[in-house]
PDB file of C-alpha atoms and ligand atoms in Angstrom:
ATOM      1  CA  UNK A   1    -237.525  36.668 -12.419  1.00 91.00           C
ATOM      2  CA  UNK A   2    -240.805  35.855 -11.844  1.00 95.00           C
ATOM      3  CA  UNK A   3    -243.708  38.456  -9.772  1.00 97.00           C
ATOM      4  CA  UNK A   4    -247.116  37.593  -8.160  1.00 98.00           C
ATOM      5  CA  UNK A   5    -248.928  40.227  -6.758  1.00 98.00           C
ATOM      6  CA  UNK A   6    -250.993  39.846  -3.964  1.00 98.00           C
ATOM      7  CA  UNK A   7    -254.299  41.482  -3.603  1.00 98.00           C
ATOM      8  CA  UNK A   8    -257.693  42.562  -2.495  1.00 98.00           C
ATOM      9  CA  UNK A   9    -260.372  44.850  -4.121  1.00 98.00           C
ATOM     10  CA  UNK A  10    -262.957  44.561  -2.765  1.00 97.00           C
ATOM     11  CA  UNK A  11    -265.128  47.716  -2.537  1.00 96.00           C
ATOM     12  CA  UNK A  12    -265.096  48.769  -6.265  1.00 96.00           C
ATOM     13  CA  UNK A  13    -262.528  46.725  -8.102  1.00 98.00           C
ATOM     14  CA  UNK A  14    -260.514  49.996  -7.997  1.00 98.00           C
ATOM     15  CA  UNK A  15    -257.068  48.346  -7.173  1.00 98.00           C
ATOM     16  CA  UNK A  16    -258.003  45.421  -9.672  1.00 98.00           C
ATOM     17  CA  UNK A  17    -258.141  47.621 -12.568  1.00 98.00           C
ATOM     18  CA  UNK A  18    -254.290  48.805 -11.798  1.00 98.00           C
ATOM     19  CA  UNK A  19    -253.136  44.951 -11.753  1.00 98.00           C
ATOM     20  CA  UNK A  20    -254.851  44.107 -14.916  1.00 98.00           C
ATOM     21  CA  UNK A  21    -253.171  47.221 -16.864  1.00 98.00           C
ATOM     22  CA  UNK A  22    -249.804  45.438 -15.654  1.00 98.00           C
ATOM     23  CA  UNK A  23    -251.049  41.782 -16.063  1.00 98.00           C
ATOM     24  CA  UNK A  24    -251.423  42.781 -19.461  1.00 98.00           C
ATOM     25  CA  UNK A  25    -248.066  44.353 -20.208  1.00 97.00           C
ATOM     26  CA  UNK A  26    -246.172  42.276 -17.917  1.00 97.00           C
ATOM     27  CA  UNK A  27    -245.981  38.443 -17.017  1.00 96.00           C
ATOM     28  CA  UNK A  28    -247.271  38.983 -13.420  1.00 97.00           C
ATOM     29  CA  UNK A  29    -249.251  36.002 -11.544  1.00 98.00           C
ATOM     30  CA  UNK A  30    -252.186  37.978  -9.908  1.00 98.00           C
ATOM     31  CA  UNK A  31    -253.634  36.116  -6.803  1.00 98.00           C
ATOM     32  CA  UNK A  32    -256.565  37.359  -4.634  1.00 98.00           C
ATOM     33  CA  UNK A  33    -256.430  36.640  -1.268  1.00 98.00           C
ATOM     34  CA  UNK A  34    -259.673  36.663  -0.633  1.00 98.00           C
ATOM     35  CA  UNK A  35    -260.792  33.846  -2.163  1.00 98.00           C
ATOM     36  CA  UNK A  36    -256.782  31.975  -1.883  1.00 97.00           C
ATOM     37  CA  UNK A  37    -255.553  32.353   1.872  1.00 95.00           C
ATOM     38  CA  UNK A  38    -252.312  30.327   1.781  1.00 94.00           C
ATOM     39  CA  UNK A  39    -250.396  29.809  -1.276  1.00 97.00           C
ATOM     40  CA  UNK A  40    -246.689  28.493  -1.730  1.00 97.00           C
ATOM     41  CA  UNK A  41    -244.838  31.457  -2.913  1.00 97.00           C
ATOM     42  CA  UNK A  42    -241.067  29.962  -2.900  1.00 97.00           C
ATOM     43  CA  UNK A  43    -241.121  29.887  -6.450  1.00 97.00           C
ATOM     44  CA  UNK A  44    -241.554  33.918  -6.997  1.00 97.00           C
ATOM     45  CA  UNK A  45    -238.710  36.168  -7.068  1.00 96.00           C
ATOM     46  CA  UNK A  46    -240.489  39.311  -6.330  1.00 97.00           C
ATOM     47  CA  UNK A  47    -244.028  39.384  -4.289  1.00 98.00           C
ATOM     48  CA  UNK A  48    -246.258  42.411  -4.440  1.00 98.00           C
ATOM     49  CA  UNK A  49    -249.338  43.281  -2.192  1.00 98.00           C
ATOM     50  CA  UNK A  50    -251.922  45.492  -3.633  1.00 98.00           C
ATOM     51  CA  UNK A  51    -254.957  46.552  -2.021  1.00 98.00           C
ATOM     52  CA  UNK A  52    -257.778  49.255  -1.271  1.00 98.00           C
ATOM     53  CA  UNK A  53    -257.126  51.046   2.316  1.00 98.00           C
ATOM     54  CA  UNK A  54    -259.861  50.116   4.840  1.00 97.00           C
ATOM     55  CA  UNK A  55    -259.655  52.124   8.031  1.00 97.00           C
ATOM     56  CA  UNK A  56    -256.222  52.951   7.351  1.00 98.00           C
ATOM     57  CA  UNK A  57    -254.790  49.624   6.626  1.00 98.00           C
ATOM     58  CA  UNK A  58    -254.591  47.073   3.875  1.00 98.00           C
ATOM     59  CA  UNK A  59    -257.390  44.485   3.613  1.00 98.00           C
ATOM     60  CA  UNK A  60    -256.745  42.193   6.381  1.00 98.00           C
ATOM     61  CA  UNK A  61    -257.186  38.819   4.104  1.00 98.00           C
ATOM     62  CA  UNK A  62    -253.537  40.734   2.217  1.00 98.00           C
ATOM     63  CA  UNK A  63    -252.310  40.862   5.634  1.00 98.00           C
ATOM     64  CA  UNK A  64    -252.757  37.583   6.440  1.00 98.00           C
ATOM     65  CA  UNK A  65    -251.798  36.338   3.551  1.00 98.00           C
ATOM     66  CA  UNK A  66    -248.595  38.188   4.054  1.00 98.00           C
ATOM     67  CA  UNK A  67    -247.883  37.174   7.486  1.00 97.00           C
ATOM     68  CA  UNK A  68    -248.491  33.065   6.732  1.00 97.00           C
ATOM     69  CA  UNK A  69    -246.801  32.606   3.233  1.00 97.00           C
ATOM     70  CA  UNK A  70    -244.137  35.274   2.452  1.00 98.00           C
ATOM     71  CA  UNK A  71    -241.001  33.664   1.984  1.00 97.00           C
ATOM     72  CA  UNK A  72    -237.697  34.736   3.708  1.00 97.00           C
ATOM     73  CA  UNK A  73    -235.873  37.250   1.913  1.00 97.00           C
ATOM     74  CA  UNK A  74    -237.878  38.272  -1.152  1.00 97.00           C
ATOM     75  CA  UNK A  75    -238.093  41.255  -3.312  1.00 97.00           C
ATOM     76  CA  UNK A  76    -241.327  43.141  -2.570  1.00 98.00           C
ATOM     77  CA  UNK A  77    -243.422  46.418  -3.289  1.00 98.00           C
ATOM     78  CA  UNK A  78    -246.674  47.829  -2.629  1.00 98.00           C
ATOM     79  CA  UNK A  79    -249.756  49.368  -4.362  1.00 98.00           C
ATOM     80  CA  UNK A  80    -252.690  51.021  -3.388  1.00 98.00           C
ATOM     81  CA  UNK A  81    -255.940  52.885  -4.132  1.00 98.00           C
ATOM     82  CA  UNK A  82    -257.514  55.233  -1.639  1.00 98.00           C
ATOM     83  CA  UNK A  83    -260.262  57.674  -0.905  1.00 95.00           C
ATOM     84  CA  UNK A  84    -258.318  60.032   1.068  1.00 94.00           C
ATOM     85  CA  UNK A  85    -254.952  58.775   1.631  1.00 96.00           C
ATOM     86  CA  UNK A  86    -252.506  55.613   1.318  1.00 97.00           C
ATOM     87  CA  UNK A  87    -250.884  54.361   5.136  1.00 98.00           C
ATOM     88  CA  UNK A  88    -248.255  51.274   4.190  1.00 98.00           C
ATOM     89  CA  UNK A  89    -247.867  50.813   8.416  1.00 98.00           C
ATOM     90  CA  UNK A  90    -249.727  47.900   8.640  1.00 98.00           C
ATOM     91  CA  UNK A  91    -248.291  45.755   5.013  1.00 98.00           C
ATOM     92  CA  UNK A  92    -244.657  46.642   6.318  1.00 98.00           C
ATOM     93  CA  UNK A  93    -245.790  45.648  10.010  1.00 97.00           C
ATOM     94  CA  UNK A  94    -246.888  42.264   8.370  1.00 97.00           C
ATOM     95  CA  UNK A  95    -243.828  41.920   6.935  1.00 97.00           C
ATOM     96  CA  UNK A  96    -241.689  42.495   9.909  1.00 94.00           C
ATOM     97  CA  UNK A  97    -238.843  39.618  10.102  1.00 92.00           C
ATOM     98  CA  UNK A  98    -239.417  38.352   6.738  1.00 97.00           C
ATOM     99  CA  UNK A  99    -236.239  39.867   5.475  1.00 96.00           C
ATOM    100  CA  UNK A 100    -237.907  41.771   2.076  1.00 97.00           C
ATOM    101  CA  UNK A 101    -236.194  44.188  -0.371  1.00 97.00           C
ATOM    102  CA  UNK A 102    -238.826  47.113  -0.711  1.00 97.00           C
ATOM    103  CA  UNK A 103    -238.532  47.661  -4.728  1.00 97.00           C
ATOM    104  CA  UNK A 104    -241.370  51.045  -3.867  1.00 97.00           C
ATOM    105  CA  UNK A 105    -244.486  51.485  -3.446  1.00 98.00           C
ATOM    106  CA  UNK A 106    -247.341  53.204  -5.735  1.00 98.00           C
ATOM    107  CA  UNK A 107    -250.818  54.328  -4.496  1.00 98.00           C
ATOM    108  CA  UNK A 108    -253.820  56.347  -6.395  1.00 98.00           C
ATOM    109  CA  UNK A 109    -257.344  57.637  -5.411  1.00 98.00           C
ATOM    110  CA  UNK A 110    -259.706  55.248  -5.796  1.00 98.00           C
ATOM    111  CA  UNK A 111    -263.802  55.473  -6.384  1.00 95.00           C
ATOM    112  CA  UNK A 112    -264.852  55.729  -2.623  1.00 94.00           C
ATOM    113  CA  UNK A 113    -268.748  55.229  -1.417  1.00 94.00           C
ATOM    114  CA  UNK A 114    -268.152  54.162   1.933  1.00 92.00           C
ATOM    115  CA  UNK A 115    -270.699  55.420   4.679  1.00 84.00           C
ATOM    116  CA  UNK A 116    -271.354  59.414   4.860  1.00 82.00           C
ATOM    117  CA  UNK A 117    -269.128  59.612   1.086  1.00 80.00           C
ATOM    118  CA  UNK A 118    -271.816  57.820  -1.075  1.00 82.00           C
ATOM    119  CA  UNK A 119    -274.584  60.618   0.182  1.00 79.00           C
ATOM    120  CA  UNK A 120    -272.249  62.825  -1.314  1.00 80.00           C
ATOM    121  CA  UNK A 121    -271.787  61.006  -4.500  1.00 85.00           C
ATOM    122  CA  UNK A 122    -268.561  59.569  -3.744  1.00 89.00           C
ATOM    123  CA  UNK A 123    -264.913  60.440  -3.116  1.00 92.00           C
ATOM    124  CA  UNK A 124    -262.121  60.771  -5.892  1.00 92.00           C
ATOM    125  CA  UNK A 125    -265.052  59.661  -8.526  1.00 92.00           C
ATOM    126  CA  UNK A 126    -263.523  58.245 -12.170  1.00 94.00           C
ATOM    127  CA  UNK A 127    -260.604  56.824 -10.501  1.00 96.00           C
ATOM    128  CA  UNK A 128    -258.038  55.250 -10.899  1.00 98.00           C
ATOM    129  CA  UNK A 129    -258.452  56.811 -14.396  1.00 98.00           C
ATOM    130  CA  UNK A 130    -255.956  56.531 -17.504  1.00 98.00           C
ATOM    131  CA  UNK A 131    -253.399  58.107 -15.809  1.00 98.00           C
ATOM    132  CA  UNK A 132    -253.281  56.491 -12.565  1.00 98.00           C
ATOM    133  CA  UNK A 133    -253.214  52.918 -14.537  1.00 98.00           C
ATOM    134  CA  UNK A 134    -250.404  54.417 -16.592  1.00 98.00           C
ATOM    135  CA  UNK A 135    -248.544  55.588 -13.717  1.00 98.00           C
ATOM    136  CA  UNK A 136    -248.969  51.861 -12.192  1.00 98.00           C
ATOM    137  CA  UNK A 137    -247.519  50.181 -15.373  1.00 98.00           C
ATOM    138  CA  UNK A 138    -245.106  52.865 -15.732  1.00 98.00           C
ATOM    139  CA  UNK A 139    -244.383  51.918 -11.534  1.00 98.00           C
ATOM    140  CA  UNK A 140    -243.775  48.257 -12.403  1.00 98.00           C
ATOM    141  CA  UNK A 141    -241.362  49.017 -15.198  1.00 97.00           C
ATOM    142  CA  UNK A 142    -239.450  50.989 -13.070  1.00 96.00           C
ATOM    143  CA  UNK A 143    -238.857  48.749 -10.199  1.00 96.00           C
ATOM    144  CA  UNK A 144    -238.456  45.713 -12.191  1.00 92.00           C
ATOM    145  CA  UNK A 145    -236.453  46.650 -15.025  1.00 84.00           C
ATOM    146  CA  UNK A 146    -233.095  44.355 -14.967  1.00 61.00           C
ATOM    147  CA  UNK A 147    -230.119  47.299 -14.020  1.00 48.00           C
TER     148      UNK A 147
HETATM  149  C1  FMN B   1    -264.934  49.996   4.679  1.00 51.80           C
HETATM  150  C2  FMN B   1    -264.086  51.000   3.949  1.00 51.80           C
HETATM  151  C3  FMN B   1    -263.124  51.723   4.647  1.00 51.80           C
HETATM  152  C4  FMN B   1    -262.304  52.651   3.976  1.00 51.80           C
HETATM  153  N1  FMN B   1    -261.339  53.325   4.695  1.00 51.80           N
HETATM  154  C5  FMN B   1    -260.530  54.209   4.051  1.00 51.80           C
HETATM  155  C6  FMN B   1    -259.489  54.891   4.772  1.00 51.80           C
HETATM  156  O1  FMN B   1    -259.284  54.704   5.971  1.00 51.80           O
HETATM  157  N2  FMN B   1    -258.727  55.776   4.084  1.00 51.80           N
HETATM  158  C7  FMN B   1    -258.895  56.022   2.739  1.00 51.80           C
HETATM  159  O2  FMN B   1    -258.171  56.836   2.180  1.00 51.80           O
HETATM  160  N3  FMN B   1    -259.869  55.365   2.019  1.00 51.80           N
HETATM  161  C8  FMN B   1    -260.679  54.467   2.644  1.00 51.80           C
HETATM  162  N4  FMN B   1    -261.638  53.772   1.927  1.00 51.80           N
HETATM  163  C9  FMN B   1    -261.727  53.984   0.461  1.00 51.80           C
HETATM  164  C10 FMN B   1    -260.984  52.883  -0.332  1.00 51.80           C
HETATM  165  O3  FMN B   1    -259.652  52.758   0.105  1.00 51.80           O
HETATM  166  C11 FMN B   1    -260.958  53.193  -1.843  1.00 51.80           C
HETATM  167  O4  FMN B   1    -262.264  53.344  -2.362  1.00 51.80           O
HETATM  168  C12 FMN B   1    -260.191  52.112  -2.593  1.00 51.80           C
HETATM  169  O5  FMN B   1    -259.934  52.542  -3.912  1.00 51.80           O
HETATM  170  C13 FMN B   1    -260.951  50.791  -2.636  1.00 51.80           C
HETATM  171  O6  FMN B   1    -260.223  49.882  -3.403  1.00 51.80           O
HETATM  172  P1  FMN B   1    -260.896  48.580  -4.069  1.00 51.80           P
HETATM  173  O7  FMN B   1    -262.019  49.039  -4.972  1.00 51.80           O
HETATM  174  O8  FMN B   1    -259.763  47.969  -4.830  1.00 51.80           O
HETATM  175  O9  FMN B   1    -261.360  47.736  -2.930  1.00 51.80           O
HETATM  176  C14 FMN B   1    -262.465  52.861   2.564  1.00 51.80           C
HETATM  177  C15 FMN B   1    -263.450  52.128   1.888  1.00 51.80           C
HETATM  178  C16 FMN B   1    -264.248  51.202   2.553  1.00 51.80           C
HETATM  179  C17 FMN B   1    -265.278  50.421   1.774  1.00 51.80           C
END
């Protein structure tokens, strides 16, 4: 079975650090869509999309990516890092008629300076920490162990 995970992080590398810890434990292609818009994914069994919430949503270059190259009828699953709260609406709405199989999804707090939080010194400071990036290897194991 082979896994890419799909990503942004772009406000502190927060989500990053999560796909490295698996990246390193796990053969996992990581590809940022930022910098890769369109990519032939046929060859995957299982695509992920990872990303920092921004207003609510995933990044929108995930989204994209999402709507133009997921394959029909893929194995998928989610992770994100958040200041306040994860919202999946808008991945799943990008995924509408592609016919995936949602393995789970995993989200942590993530380091958070945007506007009125950096006067404050940030939300959710010295995360993800150990445990979060333990709980997101410990995540991946779960949903992709052969049953
Ligand atoms: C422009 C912007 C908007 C954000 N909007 C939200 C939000 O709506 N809800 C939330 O919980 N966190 C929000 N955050 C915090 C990020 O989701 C959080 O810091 C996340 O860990 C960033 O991930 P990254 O470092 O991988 O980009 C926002 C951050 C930025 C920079």
């Amino acid at each position: 079975m082979k896994t890419a995970i799909v990503y942004a992080s772009t406000h502190h590398g927060n989500t990053k650090k999560l796909l490295d810890a698996i990246a390193a434990a796990y053969e996992v292609d990581l590809i940022d869509a930022v910098k890769i818009p369109e990519k032939d994914l046929n060859r995957y069994d299982r695509i992920g999309f990872a990303s920092g919430i921004y207003y609510s949503k995933f990044h929108q270059a995930v989204l994209n990516f999402a709507a133009v190259n997921m394959p029909q009828n893929k194995q998928t699953f989610f992770i994100s890092t958040y200041g306040g709260k994860a919202d999946y609406t808008s991945i799943e709405k990008a995924l509408t008629a592609k016919n995936s199989v949602l393995l789970g999804k995993y989200g942590c707090k993530g380091y958070d300076t945007f506007g009125p939080f950096k006067l404050m010194g940030g939300l959710a400071k010295g995360h993800p920490d150990e445990a979060d990036i333990a709980g997101a290897v410990a995540f991946y194991k779960e949903i992709t162990e052969e049953k």
